[in-house]
Coordinates of C-alpha atoms and ligand atoms in Angstrom, one line a residue:
X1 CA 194.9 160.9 121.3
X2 CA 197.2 158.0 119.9
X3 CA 200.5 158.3 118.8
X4 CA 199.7 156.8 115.0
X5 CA 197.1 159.4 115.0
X6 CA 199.2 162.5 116.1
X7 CA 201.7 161.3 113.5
X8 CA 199.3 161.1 110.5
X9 CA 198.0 164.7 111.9
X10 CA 201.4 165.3 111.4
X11 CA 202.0 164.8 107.9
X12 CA 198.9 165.9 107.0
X13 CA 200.3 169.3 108.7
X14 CA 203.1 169.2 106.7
X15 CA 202.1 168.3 103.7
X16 CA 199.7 171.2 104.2
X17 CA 202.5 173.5 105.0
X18 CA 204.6 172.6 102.2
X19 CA 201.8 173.1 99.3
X20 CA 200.5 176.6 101.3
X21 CA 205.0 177.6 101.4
X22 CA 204.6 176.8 97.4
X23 CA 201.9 178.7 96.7
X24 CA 203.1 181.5 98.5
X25 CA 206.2 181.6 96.7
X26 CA 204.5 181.1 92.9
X27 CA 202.5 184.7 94.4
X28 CA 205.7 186.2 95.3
X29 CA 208.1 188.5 92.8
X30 CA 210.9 186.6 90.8
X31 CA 214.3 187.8 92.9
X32 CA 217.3 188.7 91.0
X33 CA 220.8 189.6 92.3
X34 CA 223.3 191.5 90.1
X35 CA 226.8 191.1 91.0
X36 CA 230.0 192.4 89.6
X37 CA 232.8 190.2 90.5
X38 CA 234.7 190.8 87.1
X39 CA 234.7 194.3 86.1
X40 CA 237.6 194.1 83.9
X41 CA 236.5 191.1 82.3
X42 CA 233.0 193.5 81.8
X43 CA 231.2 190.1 83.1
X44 CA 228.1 190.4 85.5
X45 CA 227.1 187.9 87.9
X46 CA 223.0 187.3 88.1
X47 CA 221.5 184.9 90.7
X48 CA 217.6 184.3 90.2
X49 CA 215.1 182.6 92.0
X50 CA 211.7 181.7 90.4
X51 CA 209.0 178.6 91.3
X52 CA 209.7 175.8 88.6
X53 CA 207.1 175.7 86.1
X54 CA 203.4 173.1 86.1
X55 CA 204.7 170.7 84.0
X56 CA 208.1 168.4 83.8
X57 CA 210.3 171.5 82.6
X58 CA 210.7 175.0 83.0
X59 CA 211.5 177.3 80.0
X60 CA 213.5 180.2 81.0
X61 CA 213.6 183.1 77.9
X62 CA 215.5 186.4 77.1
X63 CA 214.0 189.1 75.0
X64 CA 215.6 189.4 71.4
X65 CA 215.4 193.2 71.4
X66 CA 214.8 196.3 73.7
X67 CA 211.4 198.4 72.3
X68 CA 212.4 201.6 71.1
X69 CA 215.7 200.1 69.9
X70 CA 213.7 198.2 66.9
X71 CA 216.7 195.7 65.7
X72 CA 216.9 192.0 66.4
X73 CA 220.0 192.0 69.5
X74 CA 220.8 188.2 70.1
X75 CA 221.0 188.7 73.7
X76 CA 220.6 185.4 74.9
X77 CA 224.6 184.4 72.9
X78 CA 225.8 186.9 75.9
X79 CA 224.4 184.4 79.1
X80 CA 227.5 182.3 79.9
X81 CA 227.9 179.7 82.4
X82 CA 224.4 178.6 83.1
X83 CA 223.8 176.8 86.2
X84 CA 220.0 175.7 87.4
X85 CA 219.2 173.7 90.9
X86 CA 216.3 172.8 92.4
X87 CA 215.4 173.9 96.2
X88 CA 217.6 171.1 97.3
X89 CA 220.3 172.5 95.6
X90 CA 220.7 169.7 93.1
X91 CA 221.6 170.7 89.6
X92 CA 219.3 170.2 87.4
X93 CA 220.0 169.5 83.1
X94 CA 219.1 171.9 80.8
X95 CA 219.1 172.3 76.9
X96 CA 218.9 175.4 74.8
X97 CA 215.8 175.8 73.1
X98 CA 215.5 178.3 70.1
X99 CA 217.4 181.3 69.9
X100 CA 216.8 182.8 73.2
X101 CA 215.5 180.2 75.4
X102 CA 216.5 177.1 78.3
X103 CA 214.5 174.4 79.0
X104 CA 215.2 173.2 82.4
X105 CA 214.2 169.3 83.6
X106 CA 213.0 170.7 86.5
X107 CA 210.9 167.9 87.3
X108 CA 209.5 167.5 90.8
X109 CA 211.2 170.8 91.7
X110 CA 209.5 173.1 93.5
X111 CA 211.7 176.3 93.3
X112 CA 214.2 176.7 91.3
X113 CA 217.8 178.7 91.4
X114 CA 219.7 179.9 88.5
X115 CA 223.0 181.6 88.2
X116 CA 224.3 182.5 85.0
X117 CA 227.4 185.3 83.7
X118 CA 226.2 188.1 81.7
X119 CA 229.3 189.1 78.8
X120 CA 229.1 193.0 77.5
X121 CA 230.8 194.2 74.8
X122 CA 229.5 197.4 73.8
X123 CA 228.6 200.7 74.9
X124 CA 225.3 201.5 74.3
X125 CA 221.9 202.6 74.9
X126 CA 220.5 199.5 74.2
X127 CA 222.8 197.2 75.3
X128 CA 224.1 196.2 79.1
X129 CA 227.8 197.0 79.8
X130 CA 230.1 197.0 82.8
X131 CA 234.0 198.0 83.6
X132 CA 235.1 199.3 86.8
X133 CA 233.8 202.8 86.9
X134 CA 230.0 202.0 86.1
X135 CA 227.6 199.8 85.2
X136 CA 225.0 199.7 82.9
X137 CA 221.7 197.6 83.2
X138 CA 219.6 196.4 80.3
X139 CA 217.1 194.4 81.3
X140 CA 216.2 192.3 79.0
X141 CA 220.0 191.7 78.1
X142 CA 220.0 190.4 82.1
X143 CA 216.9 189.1 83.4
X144 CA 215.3 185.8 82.3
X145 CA 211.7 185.2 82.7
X146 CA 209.8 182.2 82.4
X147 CA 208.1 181.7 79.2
X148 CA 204.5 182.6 78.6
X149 CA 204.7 184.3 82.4
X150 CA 205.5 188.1 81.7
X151 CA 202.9 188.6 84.0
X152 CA 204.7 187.8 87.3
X153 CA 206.3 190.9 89.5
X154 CA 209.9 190.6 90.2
X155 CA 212.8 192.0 92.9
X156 CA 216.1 193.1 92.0
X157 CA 219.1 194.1 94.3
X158 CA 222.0 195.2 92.9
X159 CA 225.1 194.7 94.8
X160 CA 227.6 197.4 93.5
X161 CA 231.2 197.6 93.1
X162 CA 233.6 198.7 96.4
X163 CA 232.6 202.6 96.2
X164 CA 230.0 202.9 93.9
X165 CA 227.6 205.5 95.4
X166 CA 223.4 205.3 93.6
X167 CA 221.7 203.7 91.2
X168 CA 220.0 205.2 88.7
X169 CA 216.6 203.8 87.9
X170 CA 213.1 204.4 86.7
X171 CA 211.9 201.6 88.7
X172 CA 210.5 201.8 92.4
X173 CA 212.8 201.4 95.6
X174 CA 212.0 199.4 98.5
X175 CA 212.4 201.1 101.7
X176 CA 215.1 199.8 104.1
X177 CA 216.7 197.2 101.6
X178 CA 219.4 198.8 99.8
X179 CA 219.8 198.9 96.0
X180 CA 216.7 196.8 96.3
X181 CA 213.9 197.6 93.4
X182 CA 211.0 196.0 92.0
X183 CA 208.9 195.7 88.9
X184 CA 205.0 194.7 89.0
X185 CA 205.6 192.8 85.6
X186 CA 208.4 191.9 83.3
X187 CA 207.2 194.4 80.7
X188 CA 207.7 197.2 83.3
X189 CA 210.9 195.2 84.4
X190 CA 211.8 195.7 80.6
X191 CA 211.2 199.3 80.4
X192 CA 213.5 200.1 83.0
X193 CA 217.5 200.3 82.4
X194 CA 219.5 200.5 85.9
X195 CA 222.9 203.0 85.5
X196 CA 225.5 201.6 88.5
X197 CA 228.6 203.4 89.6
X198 CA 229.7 206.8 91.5
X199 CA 226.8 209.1 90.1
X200 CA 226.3 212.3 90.1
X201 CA 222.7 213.5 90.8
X202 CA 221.9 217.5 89.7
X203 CA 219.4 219.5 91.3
X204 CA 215.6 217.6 90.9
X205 CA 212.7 219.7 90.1
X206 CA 209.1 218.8 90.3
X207 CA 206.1 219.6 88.0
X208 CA 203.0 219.7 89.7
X209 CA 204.2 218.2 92.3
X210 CA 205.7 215.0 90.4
X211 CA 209.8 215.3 90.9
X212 CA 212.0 214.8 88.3
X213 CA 215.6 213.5 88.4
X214 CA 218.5 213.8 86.3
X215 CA 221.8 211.4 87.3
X216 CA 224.5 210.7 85.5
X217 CA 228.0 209.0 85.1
X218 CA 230.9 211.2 84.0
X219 CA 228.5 214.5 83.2
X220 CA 231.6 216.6 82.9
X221 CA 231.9 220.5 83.8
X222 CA 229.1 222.7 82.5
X223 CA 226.0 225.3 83.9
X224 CA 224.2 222.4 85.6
X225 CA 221.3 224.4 86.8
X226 CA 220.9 226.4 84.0
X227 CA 220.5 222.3 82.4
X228 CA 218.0 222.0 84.9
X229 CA 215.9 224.7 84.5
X230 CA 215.7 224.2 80.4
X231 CA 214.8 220.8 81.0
X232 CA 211.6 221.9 83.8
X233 CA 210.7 224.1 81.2
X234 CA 210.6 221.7 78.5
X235 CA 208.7 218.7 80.8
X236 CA 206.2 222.2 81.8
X237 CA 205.2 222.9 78.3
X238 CA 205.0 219.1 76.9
X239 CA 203.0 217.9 79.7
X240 CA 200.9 221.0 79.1
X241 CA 200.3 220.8 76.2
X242 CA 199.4 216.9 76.4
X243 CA 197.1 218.1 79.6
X244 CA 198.5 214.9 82.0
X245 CA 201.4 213.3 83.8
X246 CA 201.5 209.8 83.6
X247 CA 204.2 208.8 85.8
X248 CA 204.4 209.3 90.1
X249 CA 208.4 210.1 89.1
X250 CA 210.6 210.0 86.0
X251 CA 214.1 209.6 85.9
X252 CA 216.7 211.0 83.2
X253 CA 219.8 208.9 83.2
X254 CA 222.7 210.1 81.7
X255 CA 225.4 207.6 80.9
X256 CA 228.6 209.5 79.4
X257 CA 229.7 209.6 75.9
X258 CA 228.1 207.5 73.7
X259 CA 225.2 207.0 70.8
X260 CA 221.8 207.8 71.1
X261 CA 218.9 207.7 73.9
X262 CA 215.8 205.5 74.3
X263 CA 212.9 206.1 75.6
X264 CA 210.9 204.5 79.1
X265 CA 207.9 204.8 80.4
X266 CA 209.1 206.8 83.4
X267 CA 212.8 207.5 82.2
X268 CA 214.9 207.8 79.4
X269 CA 218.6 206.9 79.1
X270 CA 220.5 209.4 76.9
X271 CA 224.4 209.2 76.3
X272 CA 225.7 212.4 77.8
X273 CA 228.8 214.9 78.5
X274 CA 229.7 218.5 79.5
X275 CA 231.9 217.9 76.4
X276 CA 228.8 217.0 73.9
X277 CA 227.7 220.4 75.2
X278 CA 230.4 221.9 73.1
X279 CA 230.1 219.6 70.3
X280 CA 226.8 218.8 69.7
X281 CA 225.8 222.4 70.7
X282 CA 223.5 223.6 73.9
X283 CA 220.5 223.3 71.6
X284 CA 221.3 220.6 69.9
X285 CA 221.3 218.8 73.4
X286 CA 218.1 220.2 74.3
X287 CA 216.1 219.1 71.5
X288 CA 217.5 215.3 72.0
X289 CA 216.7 215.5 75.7
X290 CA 212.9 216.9 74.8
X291 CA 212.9 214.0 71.6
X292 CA 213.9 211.6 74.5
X293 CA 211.7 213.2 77.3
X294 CA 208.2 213.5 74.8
X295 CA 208.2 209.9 73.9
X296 CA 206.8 208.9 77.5
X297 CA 203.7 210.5 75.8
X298 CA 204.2 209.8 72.0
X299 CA 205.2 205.8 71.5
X300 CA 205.1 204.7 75.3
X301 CA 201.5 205.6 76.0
X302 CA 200.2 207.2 72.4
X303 CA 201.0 203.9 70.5
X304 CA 200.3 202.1 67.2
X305 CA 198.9 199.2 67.8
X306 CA 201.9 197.0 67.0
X307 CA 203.7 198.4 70.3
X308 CA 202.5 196.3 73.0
X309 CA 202.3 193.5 74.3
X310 CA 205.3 193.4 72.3
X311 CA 206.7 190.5 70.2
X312 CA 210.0 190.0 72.5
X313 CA 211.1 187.2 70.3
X314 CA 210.6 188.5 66.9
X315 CA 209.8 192.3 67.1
X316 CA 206.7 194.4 66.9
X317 CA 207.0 195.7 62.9
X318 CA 204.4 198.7 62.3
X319 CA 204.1 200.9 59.5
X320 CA 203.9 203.8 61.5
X321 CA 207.1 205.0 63.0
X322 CA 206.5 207.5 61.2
X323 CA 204.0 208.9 63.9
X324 CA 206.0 207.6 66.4
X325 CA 209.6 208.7 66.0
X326 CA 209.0 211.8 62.7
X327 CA 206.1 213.3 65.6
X328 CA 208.9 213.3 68.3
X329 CA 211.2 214.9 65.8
X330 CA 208.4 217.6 65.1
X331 CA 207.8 218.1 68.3
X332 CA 211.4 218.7 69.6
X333 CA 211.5 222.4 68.2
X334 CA 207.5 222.8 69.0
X335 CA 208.2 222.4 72.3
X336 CA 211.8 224.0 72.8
X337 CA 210.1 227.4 70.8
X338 CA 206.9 227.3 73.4
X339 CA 209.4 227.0 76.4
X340 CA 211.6 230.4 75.0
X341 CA 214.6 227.9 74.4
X342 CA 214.5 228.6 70.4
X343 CA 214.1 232.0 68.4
X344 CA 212.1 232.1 65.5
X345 CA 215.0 231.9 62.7
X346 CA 216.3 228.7 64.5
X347 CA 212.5 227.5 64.5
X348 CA 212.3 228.0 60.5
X349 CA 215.5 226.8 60.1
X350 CA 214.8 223.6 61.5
X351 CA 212.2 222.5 59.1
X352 CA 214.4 223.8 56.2
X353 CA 217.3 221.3 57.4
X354 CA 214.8 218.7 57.4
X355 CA 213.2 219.6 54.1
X356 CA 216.4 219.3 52.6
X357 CA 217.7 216.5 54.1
X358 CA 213.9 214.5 52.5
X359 CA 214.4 216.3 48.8
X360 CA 218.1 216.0 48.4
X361 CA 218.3 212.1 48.7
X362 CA 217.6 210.2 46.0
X363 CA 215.4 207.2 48.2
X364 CA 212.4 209.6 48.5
X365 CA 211.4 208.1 44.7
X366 CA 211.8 204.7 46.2
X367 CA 210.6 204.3 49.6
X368 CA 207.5 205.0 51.0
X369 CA 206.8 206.6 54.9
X370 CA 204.8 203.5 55.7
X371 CA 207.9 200.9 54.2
X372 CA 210.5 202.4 56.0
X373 CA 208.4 202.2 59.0
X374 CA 208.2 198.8 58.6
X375 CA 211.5 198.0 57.2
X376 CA 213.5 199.2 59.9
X377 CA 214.1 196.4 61.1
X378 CA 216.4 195.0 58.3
X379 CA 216.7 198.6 56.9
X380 CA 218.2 200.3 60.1
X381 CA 217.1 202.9 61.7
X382 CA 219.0 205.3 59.8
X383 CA 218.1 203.6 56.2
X384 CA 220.3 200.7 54.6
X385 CA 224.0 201.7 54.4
X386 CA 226.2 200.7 51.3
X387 CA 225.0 200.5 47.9
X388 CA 221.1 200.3 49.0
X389 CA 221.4 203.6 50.5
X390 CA 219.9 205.3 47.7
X391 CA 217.1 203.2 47.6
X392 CA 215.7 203.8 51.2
X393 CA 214.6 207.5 53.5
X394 CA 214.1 208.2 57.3
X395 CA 211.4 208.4 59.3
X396 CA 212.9 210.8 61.4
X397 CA 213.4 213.1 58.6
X398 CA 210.1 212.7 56.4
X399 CA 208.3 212.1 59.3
X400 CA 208.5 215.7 61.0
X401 CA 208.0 217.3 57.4
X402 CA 205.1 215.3 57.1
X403 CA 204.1 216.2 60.7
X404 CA 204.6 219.9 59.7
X405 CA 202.0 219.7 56.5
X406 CA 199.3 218.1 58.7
X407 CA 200.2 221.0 61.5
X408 CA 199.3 223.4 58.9
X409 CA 196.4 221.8 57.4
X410 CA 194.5 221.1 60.2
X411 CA 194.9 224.6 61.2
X412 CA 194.1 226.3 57.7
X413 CA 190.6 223.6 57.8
X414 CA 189.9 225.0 61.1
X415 CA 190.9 228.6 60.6
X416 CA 193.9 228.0 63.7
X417 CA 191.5 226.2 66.1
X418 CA 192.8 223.3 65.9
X419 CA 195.7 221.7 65.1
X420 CA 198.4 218.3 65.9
X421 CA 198.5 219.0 68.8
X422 CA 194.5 217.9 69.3
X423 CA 195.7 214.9 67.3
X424 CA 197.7 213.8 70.0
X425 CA 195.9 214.8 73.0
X426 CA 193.0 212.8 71.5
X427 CA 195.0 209.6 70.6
X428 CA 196.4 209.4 74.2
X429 CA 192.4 210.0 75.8
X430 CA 190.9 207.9 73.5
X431 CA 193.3 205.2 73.1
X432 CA 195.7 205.1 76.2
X433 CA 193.5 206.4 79.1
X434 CA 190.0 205.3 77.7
X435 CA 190.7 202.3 75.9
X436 CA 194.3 200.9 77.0
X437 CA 195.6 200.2 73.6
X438 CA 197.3 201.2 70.8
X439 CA 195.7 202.5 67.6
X440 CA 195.2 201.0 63.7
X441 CA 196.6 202.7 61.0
X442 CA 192.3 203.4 60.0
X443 CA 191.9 204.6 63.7
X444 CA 194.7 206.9 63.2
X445 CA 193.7 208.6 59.7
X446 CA 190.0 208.8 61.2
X447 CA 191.4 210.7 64.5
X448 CA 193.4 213.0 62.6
X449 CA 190.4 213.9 59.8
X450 CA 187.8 214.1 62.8
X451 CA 190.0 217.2 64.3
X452 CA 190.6 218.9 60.8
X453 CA 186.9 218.1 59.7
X454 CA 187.9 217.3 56.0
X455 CA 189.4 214.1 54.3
X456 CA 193.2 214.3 54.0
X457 CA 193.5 212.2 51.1
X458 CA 196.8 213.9 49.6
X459 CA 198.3 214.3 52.8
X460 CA 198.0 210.3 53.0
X461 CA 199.5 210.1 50.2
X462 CA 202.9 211.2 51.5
X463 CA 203.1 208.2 53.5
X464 CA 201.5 205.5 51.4
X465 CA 203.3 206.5 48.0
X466 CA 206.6 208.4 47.0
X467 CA 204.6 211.6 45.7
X468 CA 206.5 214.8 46.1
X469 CA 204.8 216.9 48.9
X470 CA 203.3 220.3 48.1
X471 CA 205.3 222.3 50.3
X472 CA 204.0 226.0 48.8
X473 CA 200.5 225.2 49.5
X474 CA 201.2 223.9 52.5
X475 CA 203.7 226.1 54.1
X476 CA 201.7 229.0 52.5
X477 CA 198.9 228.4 54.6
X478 CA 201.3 230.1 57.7
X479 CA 202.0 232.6 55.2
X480 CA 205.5 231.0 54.0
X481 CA 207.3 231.1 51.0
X482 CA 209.6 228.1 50.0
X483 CA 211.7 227.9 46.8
X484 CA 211.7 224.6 45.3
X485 CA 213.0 224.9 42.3
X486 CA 216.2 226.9 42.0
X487 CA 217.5 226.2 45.4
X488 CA 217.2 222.6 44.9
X489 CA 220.5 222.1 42.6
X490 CA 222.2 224.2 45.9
X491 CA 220.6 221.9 48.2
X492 CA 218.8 223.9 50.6
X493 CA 215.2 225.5 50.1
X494 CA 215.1 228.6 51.4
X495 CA 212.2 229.6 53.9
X496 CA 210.8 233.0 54.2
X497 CA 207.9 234.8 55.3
X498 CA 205.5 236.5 52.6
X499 CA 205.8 240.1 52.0
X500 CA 201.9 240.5 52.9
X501 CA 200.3 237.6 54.3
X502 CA 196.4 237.7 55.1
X503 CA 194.9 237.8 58.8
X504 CA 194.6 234.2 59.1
X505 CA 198.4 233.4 57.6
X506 CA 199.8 235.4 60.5
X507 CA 197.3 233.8 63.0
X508 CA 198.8 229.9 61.8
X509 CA 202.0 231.4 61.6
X510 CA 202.0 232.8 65.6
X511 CA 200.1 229.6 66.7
X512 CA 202.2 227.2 65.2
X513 CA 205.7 228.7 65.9
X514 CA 204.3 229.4 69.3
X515 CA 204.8 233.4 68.1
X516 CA 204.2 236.6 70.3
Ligands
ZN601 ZN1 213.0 208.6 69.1

């Protein structure tokens, strides 16, 4: 042994060690840490850690918009005071590139350490937001991957405010490192909102064996187990009648008054209060939680195509929201009626609200199903507002009429063997579990006339074209009456049941309002 010899060992040792320490770190999860040293100023603080990309620079991205929320967001105008260093801690340039993208000169960097402000403004579902009693996580409002690399698993720790008690996450926990949770991709990261503060957890249930948790900011005074035990009731019959529970856990997060809920693979975050109890109604609370809780099945997992891999920077536009938001409006009283949460007048007099709500607005001569699927995402949600508002409908109130009329004929073509909910049970086995993907609008229409045996062409119709549905025939088949014509200048259309329906009228009728 020579000294020039142990030395070149040496190096070759460390040169060793250094590519092996880099390659361990590409394998390992992208850490983030969320801070909150300006609550007032409703300013996070995140810290990230990632390798620097192959080449000479590393572009870092935000999402534009959060799926189930299908508007354009401009997150990326919220990140403030952007700061990127190598391992050496050297800062390194960077530029913006495009609307929600950096591109770092990360050249020669190994890893590479950002730490940027996250600005909120608004309460809401779909966007991040922090004072001093809670904070509210969207992820892709907070947490920058690089681009093309939505692959890589990631860490997050949240470090809470002085007090703060639980987080309230879909995500998984790592044991022994507080507030410490990780994601095995970004789209999972995504998918999972974090609710920060001094929470309140309600009694968890489990079905068949898989717990469920409900935790919430500011719930307010109300029965709280009575909540509970509607809500296992409602999870018992929707993932009985899908046949299969997806998830290992699933986590409702309740984050005080507010607008609207979206859906997660494994949770759903819902703005809630004891005092929305009172105002919105028991019921009325109910059916948003079950809208909320069914889309885990129907748009998560049973999916038009469109949904997944999303298009983060430009949106994922489908025509068939319809399906995917009017289904989990039919479903809500399907399901609540099946769990003894809703009598059979309320039952009838939810689809006569929402027949109303489609023949009383002028945009049903206008719009198509299928358009305002796909022009959500200038239209609204809701439909334009202003003077275009007559020109446009919702998909969440067509949709679950149009939901209803393929209920009934599917079970009038199969004399009450089958009906939707065979639809549904075989788009999630034949597209989620066997196939992995979403389905076509053909795959659809050849799924749904497979189970009723018969072409559907004038049901079809409903959602291609502005054609009036043929609510007599339709609702007849459950042995229903509906009065189109001189109830219409009242706006409501009355639902009743036929004086003397035949055998198989009361059999739909019973199986489809989950009758005794
Ligand atoms: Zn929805």
């Amino acid at each position: 042994m020579n000294f020039k010899k142990k030395r070149r060992g040496l190096c070759l040792l460390a040169a060793h060690c250094l590519v092996a320490g880099a390659i361990a770190q590409k394998a390992g999860p992208i850490k983030f840490t969320v801070s909150m040293p300006e609550p007032a100023n409703h300013t996070f603080h995140v810290a990230m850690d990632l390798p620097a990309g192959e080449g000479d620079s590393t572009r870092l991205k935000l999402p534009d918009w959060q799926p189930g929320y299908y508007q354009l967001m401009d997150y990326a105008s919220s990140i403030d005071k952007l700061v990127v260093k190598n391992e050496n801690g050297n800062a390194l340039r960077w530029v913006k590139s495009g609307k929600n993208g950096w591109t770092v000169a990360a050249k020669g960097a190994h890893m590479l350490h950002a730490e940027y402000d996250v600005k909120t403004t608004r309460k809401f579902v779909a966007t991040s937001y922090l004072d001093e009693e809670h904070g509210y996580i969207t992820p892709v409002s907070m947490f920058m991957h690089e681009a093309g690399k939505l692959q890589r698993p990631s860490e997050v720790t949240i470090k809470p405010l002085h007090g703060w008690n639980r987080v309230a996450t879909g995500l998984d926990s790592v044991p022994d490192k507080a507030f410490t949770y990780v994601a095995p991709d970004f789209d999972l990261l995504y998918d999972s909102p974090l609710l920060v503060g001094n929470l309140e957890e309600l009694p968890a249930f489990e079905v068949k064996g898989i717990p469920h948790r409900f935790i919430g900011y500011k719930l307010g005074d109300f029965d709280k187990v009575k909540l509970m035990s509607d809500i296992q009731r409602i999870v018992e019959k929707a993932s009985s009648l899908m046949g299969d529970i997806p998830y290992k856990h699933y986590t409702f997060i309740a984050i005080g008054p507010g607008q609207g809920g979206i859906e997660h693979l494994n949770s759903t975050t819902i703005s809630f209060s004891g005092d929305q109890l009172n105002t919105r109604g028991w019921n009325g609370m109910l059916g948003f939680i079950t809208h909320e809780y069914f889309h885990h099945y129907n748009v998560k997992r049973i999916r038009p195509i469109e949904l997944g891999p999303f298009n983060y920077d430009k949106g994922s536009k489908t025509n068939m929201l319809w399906v995917s938001e009017g289904l989990t409006v039919y479903y809500e009283p399907l399901i609540m009626r099946a769990a003894g949460l809703m009598g059979e007048q309320e039952f009838l007099d939810f689809f006569k609200k929402q027949i109303t709500n489609v023949e009383t607005k002028p945009g049903r001569l206008f719009q198509t199903l299928a358009q305002a699927s796909a022009e959500t995402w200038s239209d609204g949600p809701f439909g334009r507002t202003g003077d275009a508002v007559n020109k446009t409908i919702s998909y969440y109130q067509k949709g679950p009429v149009v939901g209803m009329l393929f209920d009934l004929a599917i079970r009038h073509e199969t004399k009450n063997k089958r009906s939707l909910d065979d639809v549904m049970r075989k788009l999630y086995q034949d597209f989620y579990i066997k196939k992995g993907r979403g389905f076509t609008e053909e795959e659809l229409r050849a799924t749904i006339e497979s189970v009723a045996g018969k072409n559907l062409d004038e049901l079809f119709s409903y959602i291609y074209t502005t054609a009036e549905p043929d609510y007599r025939k339709y609702l007849g088949y459950a042995g229903l009456e509906i009065d189109v014509t001189t109830e219409k200048h009242f706006g409501t259309f009355a639902i009743t049941k036929k004086a003397s329906p035949n055998a198989l009228e009361l059999e739909i009728f019973k199986g489809w309002s989950r009758g005794e």
